[in-house]
Short mmCIF file of C-alpha atoms in Angstrom, two decimals:
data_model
loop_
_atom_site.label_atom_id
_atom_site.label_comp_id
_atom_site.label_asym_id
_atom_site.label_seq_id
_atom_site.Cartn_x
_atom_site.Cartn_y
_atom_site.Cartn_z
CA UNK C 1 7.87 101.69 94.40
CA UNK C 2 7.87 105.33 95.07
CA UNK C 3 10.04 105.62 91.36
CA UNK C 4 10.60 109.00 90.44
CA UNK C 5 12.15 110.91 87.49
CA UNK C 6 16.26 109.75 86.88
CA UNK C 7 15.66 106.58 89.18
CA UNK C 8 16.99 103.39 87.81
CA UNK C 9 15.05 100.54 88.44
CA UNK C 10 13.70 96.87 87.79
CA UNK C 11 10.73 95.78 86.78
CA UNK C 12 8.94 93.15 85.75
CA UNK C 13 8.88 92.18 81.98
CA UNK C 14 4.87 90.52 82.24
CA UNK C 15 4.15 94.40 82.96
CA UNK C 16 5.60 95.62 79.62
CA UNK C 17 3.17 97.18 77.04
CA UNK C 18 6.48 98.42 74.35
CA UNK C 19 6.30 95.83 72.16
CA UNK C 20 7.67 91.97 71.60
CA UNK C 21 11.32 92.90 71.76
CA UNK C 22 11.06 94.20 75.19
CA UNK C 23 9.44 90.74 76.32
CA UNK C 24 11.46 88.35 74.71
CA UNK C 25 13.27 86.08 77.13
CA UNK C 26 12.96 85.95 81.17
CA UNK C 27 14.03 88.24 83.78
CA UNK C 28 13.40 91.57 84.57
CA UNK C 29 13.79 95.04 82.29
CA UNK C 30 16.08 97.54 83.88
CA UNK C 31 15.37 101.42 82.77
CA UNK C 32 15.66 105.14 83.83
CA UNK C 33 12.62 106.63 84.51
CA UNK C 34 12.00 109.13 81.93
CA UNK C 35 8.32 110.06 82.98
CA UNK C 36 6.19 109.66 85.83
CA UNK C 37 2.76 109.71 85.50
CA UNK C 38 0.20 108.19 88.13
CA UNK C 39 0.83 104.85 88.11
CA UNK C 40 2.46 104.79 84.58
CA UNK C 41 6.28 104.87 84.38
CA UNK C 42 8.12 105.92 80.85
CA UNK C 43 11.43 104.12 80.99
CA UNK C 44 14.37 104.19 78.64
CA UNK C 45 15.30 100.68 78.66
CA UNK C 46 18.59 99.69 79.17
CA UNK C 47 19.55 96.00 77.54
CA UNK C 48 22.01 93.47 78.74
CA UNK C 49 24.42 91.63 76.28
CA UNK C 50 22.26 88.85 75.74
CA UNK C 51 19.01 91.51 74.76
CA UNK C 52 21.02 92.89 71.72
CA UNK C 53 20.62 92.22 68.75
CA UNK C 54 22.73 89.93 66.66
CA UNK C 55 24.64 91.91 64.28
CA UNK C 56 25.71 94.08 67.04
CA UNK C 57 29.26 93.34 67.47
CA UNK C 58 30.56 94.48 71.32
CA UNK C 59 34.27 94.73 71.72
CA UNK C 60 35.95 92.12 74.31
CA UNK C 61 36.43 93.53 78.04
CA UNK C 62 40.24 94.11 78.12
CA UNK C 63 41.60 92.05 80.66
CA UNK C 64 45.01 93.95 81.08
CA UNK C 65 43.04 97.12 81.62
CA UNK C 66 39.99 95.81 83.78
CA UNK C 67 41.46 92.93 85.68
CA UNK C 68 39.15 92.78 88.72
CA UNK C 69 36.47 93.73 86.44
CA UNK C 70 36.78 90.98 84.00
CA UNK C 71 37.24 88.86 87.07
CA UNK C 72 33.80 89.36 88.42
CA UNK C 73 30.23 88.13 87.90
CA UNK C 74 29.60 91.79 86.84
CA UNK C 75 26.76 92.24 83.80
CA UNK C 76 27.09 94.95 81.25
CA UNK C 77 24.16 97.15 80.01
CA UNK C 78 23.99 99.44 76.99
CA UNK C 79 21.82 102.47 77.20
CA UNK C 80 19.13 102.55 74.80
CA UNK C 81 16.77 105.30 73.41
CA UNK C 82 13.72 102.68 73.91
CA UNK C 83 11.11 103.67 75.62
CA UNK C 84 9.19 101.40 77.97
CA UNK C 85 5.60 101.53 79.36
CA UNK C 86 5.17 100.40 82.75
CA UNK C 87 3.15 99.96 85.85
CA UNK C 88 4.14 101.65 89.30
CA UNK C 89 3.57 98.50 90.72
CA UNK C 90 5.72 95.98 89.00
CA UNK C 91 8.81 97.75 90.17
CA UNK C 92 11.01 94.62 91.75
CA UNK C 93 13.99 96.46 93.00
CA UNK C 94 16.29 99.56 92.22
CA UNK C 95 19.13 99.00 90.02
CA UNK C 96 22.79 100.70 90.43
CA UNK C 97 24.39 101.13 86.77
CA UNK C 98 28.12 103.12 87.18
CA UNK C 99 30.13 103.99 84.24
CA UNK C 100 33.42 101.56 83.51
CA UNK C 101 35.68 104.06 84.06
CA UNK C 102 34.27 104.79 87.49
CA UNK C 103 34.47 101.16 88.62
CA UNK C 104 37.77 100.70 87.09
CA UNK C 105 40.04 103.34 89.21
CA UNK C 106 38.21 102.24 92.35
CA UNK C 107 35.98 105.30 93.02
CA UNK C 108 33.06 103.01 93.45
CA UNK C 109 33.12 99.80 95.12
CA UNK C 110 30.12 97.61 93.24
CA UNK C 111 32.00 94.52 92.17
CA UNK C 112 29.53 91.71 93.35
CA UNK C 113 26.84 93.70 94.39
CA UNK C 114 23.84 91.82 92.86
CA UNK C 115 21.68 94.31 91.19
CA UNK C 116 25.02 96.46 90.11
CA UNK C 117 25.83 96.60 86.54
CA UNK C 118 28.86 98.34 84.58
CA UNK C 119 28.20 100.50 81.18
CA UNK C 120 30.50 101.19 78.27
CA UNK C 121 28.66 101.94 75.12
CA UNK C 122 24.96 103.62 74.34
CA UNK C 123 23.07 101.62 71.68
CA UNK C 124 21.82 103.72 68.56
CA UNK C 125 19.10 103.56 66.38
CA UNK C 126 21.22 102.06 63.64
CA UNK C 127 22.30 99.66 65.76
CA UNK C 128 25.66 100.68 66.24
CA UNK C 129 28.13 101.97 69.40
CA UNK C 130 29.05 104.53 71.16
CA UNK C 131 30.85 105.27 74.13
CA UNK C 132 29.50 106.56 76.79
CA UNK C 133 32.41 106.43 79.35
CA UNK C 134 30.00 109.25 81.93
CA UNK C 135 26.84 108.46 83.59
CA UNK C 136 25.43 111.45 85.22
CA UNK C 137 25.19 111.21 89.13
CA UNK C 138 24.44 113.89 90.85
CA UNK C 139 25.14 114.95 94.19
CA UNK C 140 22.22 117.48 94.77
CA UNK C 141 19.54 116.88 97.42
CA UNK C 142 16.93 115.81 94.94
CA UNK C 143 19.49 113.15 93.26
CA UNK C 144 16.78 110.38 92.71
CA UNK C 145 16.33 107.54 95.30
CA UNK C 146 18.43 105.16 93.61
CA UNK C 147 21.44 107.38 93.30
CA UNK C 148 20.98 107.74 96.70
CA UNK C 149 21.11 104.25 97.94
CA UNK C 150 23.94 103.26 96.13
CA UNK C 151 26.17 106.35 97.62
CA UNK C 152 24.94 105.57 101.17
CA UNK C 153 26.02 102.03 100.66
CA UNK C 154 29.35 102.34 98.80
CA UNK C 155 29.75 104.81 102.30
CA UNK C 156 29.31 101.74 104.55
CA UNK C 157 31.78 99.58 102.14
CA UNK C 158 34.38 102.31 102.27
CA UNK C 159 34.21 102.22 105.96
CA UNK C 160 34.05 98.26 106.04
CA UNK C 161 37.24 98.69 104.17
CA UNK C 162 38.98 101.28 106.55
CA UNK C 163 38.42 98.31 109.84
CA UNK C 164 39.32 95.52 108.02
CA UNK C 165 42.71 96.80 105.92
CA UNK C 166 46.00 98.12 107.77
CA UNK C 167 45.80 95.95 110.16
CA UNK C 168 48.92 94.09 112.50
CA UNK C 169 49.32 90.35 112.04
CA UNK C 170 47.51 89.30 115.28
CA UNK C 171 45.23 86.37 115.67
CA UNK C 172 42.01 88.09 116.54
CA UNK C 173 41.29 91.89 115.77
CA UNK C 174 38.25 93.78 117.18
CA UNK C 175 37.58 97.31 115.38
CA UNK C 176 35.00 99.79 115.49
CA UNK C 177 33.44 102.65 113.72
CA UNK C 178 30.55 104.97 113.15
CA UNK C 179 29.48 106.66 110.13
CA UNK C 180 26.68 108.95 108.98
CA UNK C 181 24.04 106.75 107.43
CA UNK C 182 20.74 107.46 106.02
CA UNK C 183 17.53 106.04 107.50
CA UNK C 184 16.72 104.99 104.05
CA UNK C 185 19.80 103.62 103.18
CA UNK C 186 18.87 101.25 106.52
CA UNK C 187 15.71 100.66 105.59
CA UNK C 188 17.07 99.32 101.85
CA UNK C 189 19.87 96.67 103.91
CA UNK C 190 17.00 95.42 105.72
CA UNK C 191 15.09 94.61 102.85
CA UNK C 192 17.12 93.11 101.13
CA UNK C 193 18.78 91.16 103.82
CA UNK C 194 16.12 90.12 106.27
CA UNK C 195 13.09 87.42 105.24
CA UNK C 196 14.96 86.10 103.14
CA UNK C 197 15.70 82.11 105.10
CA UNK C 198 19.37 83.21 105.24
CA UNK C 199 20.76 82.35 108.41
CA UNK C 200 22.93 83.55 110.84
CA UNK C 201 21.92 87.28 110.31
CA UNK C 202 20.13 88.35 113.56
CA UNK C 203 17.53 91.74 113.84
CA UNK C 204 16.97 93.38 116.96
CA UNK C 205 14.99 96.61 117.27
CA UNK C 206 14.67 98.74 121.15
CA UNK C 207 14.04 101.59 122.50
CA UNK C 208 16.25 103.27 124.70
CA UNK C 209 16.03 106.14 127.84
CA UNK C 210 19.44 107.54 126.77
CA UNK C 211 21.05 110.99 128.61
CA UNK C 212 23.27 113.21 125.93
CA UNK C 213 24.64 116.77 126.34
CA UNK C 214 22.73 119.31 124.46
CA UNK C 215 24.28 122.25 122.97
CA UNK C 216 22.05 125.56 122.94
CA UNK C 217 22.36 128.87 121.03
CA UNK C 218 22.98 131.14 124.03
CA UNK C 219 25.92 129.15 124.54
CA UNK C 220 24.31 127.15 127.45
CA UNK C 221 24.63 123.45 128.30
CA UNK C 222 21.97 120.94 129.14
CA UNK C 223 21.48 117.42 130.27
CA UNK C 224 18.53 115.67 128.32
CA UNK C 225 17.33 112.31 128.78
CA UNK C 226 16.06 110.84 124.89
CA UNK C 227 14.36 107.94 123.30
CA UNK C 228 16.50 106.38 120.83
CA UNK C 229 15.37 103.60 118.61
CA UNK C 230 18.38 101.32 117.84
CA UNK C 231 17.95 98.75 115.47
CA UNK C 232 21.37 96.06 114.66
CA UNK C 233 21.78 93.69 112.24
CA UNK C 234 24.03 90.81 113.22
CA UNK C 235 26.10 88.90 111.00
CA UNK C 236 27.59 85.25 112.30
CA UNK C 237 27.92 82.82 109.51
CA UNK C 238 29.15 82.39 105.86
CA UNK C 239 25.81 82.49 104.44
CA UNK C 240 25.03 85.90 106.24
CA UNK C 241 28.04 87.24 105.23
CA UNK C 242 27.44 86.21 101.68
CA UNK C 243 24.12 87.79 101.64
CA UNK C 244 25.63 91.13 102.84
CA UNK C 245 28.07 91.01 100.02
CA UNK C 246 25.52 90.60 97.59
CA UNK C 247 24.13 94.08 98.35
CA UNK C 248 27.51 96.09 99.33
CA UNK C 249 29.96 93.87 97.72
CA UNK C 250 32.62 91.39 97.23
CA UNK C 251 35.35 93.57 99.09
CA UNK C 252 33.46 93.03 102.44
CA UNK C 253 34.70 90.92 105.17
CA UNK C 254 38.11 90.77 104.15
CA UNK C 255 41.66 93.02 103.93
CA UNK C 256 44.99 92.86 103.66
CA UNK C 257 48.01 93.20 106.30
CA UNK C 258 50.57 95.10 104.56
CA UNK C 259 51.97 98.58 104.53
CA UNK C 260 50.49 101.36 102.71
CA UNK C 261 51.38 102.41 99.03
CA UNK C 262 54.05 105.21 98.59
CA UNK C 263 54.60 107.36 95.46
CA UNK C 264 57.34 104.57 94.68
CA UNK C 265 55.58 101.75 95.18
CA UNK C 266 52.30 102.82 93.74
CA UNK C 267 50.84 98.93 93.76
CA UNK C 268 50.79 96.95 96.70
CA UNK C 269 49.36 93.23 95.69
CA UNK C 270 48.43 90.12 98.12
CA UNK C 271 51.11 87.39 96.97
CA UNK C 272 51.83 83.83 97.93
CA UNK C 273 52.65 83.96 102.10
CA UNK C 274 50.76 87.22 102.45
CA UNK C 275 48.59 87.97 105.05
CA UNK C 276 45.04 88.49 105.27
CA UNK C 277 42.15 89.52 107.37
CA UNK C 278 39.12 87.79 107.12
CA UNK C 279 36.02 87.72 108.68
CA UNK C 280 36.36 83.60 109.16
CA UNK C 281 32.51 82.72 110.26
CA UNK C 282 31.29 79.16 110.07
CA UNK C 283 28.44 77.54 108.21
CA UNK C 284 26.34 77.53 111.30
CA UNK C 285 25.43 80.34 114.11
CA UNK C 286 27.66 79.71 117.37
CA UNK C 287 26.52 80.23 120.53
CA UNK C 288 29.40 82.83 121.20
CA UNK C 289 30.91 83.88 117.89
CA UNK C 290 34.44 84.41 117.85
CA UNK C 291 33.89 86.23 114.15
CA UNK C 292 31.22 88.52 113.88
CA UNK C 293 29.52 91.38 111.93
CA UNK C 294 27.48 94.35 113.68
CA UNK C 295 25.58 97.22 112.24
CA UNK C 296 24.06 99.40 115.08
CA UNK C 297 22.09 102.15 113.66
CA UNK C 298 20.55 104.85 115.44
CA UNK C 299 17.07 106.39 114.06
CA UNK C 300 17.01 109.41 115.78
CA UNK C 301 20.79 110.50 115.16
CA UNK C 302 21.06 108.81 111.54
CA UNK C 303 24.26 107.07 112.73
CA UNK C 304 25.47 104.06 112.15
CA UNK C 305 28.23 102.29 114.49
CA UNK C 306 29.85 99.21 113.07
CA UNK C 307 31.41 96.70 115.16
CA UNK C 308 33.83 93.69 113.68
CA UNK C 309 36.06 90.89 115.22
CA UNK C 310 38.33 89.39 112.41
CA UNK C 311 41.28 86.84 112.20
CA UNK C 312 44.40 86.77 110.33
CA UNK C 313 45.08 84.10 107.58
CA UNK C 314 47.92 82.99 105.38
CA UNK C 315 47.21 82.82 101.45
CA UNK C 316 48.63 79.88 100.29
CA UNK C 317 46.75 79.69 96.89
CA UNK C 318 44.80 82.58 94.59
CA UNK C 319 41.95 80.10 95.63
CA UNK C 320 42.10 81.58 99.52
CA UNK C 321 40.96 85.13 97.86
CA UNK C 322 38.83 83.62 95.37
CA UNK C 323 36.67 81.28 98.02
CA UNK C 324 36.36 84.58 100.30
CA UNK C 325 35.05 87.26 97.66
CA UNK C 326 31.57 85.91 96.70
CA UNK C 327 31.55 88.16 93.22
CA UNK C 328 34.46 86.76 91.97
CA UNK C 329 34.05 84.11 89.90
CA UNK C 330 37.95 83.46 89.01
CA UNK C 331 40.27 85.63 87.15
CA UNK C 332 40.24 84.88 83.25
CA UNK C 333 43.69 85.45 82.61
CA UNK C 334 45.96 82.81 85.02
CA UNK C 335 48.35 85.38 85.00
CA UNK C 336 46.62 87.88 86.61
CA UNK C 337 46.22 85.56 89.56
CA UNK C 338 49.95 84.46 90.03
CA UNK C 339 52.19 87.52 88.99
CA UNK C 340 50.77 91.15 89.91
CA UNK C 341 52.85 94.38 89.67
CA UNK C 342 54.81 94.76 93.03
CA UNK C 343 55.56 91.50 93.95
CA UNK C 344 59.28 90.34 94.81
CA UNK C 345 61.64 87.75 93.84
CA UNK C 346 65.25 86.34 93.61
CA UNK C 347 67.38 86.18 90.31
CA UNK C 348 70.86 84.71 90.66
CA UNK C 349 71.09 86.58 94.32
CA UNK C 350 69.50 89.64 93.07
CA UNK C 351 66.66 91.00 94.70
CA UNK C 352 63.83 91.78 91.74
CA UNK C 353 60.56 93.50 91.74
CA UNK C 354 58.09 93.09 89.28
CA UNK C 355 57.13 96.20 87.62
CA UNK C 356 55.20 95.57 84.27
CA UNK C 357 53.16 92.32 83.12
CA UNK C 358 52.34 92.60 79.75
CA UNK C 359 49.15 91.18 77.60
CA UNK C 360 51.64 88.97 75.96
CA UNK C 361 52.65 87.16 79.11
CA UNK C 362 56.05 88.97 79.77
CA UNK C 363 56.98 89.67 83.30
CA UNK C 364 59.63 92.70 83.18
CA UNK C 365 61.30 92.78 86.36
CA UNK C 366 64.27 95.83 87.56
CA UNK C 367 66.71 95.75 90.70
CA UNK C 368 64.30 96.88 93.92
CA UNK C 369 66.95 98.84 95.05
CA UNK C 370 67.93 100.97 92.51
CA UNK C 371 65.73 100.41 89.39
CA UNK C 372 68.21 98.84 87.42
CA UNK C 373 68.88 96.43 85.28
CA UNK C 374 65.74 95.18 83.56
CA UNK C 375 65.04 91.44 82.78
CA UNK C 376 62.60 89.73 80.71
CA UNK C 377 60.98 87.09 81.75
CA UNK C 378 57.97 84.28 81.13
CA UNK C 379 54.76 84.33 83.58
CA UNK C 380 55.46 80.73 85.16
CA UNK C 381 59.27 81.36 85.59
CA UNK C 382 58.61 84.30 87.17
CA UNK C 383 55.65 82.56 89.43
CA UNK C 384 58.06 79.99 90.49
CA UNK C 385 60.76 82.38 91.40
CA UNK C 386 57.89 84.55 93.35
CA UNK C 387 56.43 80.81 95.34
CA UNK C 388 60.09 79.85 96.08
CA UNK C 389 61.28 83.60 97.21
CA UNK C 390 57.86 83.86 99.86
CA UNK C 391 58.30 80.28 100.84
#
């Protein structure tokens, strides 16, 4: 609750004094914190879809151009010029709210992070819209708390990312890494993770006598003996993993065994008979988990070591990526799911590659080898050809 000036956060709508509008329905109000005062909090409000008014008409989420976007559980908000009059202490949680743009080309990784929202348009006084593609975040020192938080865990996603994708077909994979990671940042996963009745996530915090080198300004050495205070969060089962990507997101716990993109193949897509890595945990703790998560985080040194064992697995069906990404709820457009830029196929003896799928359901395919020879062709034909060339 310590909210200060440009932190986004939620509170609770009972604690409102703005007026009927702001109070109408359940939930919580989300807003930036325009003021601080005491124990008094200005907010400009920012509404969800189902908070605006009626005759305000909000263009359709383009599918072709947001695909993984439109695919996800994701809630817009439009900025507002409301302002909101609020109590310190019904503050419920911080709230991350990136522009669509920034979620869109992948510089943020917030798809199925709960309290994560996406924002296109700002709301004006006359009730209509307009965009607002740019949502200031700054990287200064005094960048508000929330701002902070989000950055520290899109870090740890990122880094999730870097173990988990890459990797050689092998049954069983064991990675590590450490990262730079705020105390605060910590403090905010264990909140939101622990006392909660989820199980299989395991907290352990110790002390530790540890000896490190020490590196002094009169270019002398030194061998020091320090306290450490460790603290690790253990993940073992599908409900733990779940909970974690609720808070850092949807791409967590799973990658995808293939090589890298070049300049000529700029898209590289999971297809039927692809391999995957995914953390495969079951529905209750084992006594020796062949899966696992761990986050070891040091106090003293800010750092953060994770630790991963993963497994390979075939996808057979879209539903194999579907059932392991928690924030996706299903692609809307089928085609989407079954044909995807990149992917390869036969045409009377001809290898093809798929290199445009259009909004109208046309799959435009070339020669892989030399570019050549386009063909145009219908999404379930071209499906077919893709299931029978993998198989």
């Amino acid at each position: 609750r310590s909210a200060f000036v440009g932190d986004i956060v939620k509170v609770s709508r009972l604690s409102d004094s703005g007026g009927s509008q702001a109070n109408a329905g359940g939930g919580a109000i989300i807003g930036s914190v325009a003021k601080a005062d005491g124990n008094v909090l200005h907010l400009h409000r920012f509404l969800k879809l189902t908070d605006l008014p009626d005759s305000v008409l909000v263009p359709a989420l383009d599918v072709h151009d947001y695909p993984i976007l439109s695919a996800s559980s994701m809630k817009e908000v439009f900025m507002t010029s409301e302002l909101v009059i609020v109590n310190r202490s019904s503050i419920i949680d911080i709230a991350f709210i990136l522009p669509v743009n920034a979620i869109a080309d992948g510089r943020e990784r917030c798809i199925g992070i709960r309290n994560a929202y996406f924002l296109r348009f700002r709301l004006l006084p006359n009730g209509g819209l307009r965009n607002h593609d740019f949502l200031e975040y700054t990287t200064s020192v005094s960048r508000p708390f929330s701002n902070r938080i989000f950055y520290s865990i899109n870090h740890l996603t990122k880094a999730l990312c870097k173990l988990m994708w890459l990797n050689p077909e092998r049954e069983k994979t064991t990675k590590s890494s450490s990262i730079f990671f705020s105390g605060e940042a910590f403090a905010y996963l264990q909140f939101k993770l622990l006392g909660k009745g989820t199980t299989g996530i395991s907290a352990v915090t110790a002390s530790r006598n540890l000896r490190e080198t020490m590196f002094w300004e009169d270019a002398s050495m030194t061998s020091e003996v320090r306290k450490k205070t460790i603290m690790t969060l253990l993940f073992t089962t599908k409900n733990a993993i779940t909970a974690l990507r609720r808070v850092a997101g949807s791409v967590v716990g799973i990658g995808l065994s293939k090589k890298r993109p070049s300049k000529k193949r700029v898209r590289v897509a999971c297809s039927i008979g692809t391999v995957i890595t995914s953390l495969e945990l079951p529905d209750t703790a084992p006594d020796v988990p062949m899966n696992f998560l761990k986050l070891r985080y040091t106090l003293e040194d800010s750092s953060l070591k994770i630790v991963t064992s993963f497994s390979r697995v075939t996808c057979n069906a879209v539903g194999d990526i579907t059932s392991r990404t928690d924030g996706m709820g299903g692609v809307q457009d089928k085609r989407y799911e079954i044909v995807t830029v990149g992917q390869f196929f036969l045409k009377e003896g001809v290898l093809k590659e798929v290199v445009e799928v259009s909004s109208s359901g046309v799959v435009h395919a070339v020669n892989s080898m030399d570019g050549l020879s386009p063909i145009e062709l219908s999404v379930q034909e071209a499906h077919d050809l893709i299931v029978s060339f993998s198989a």
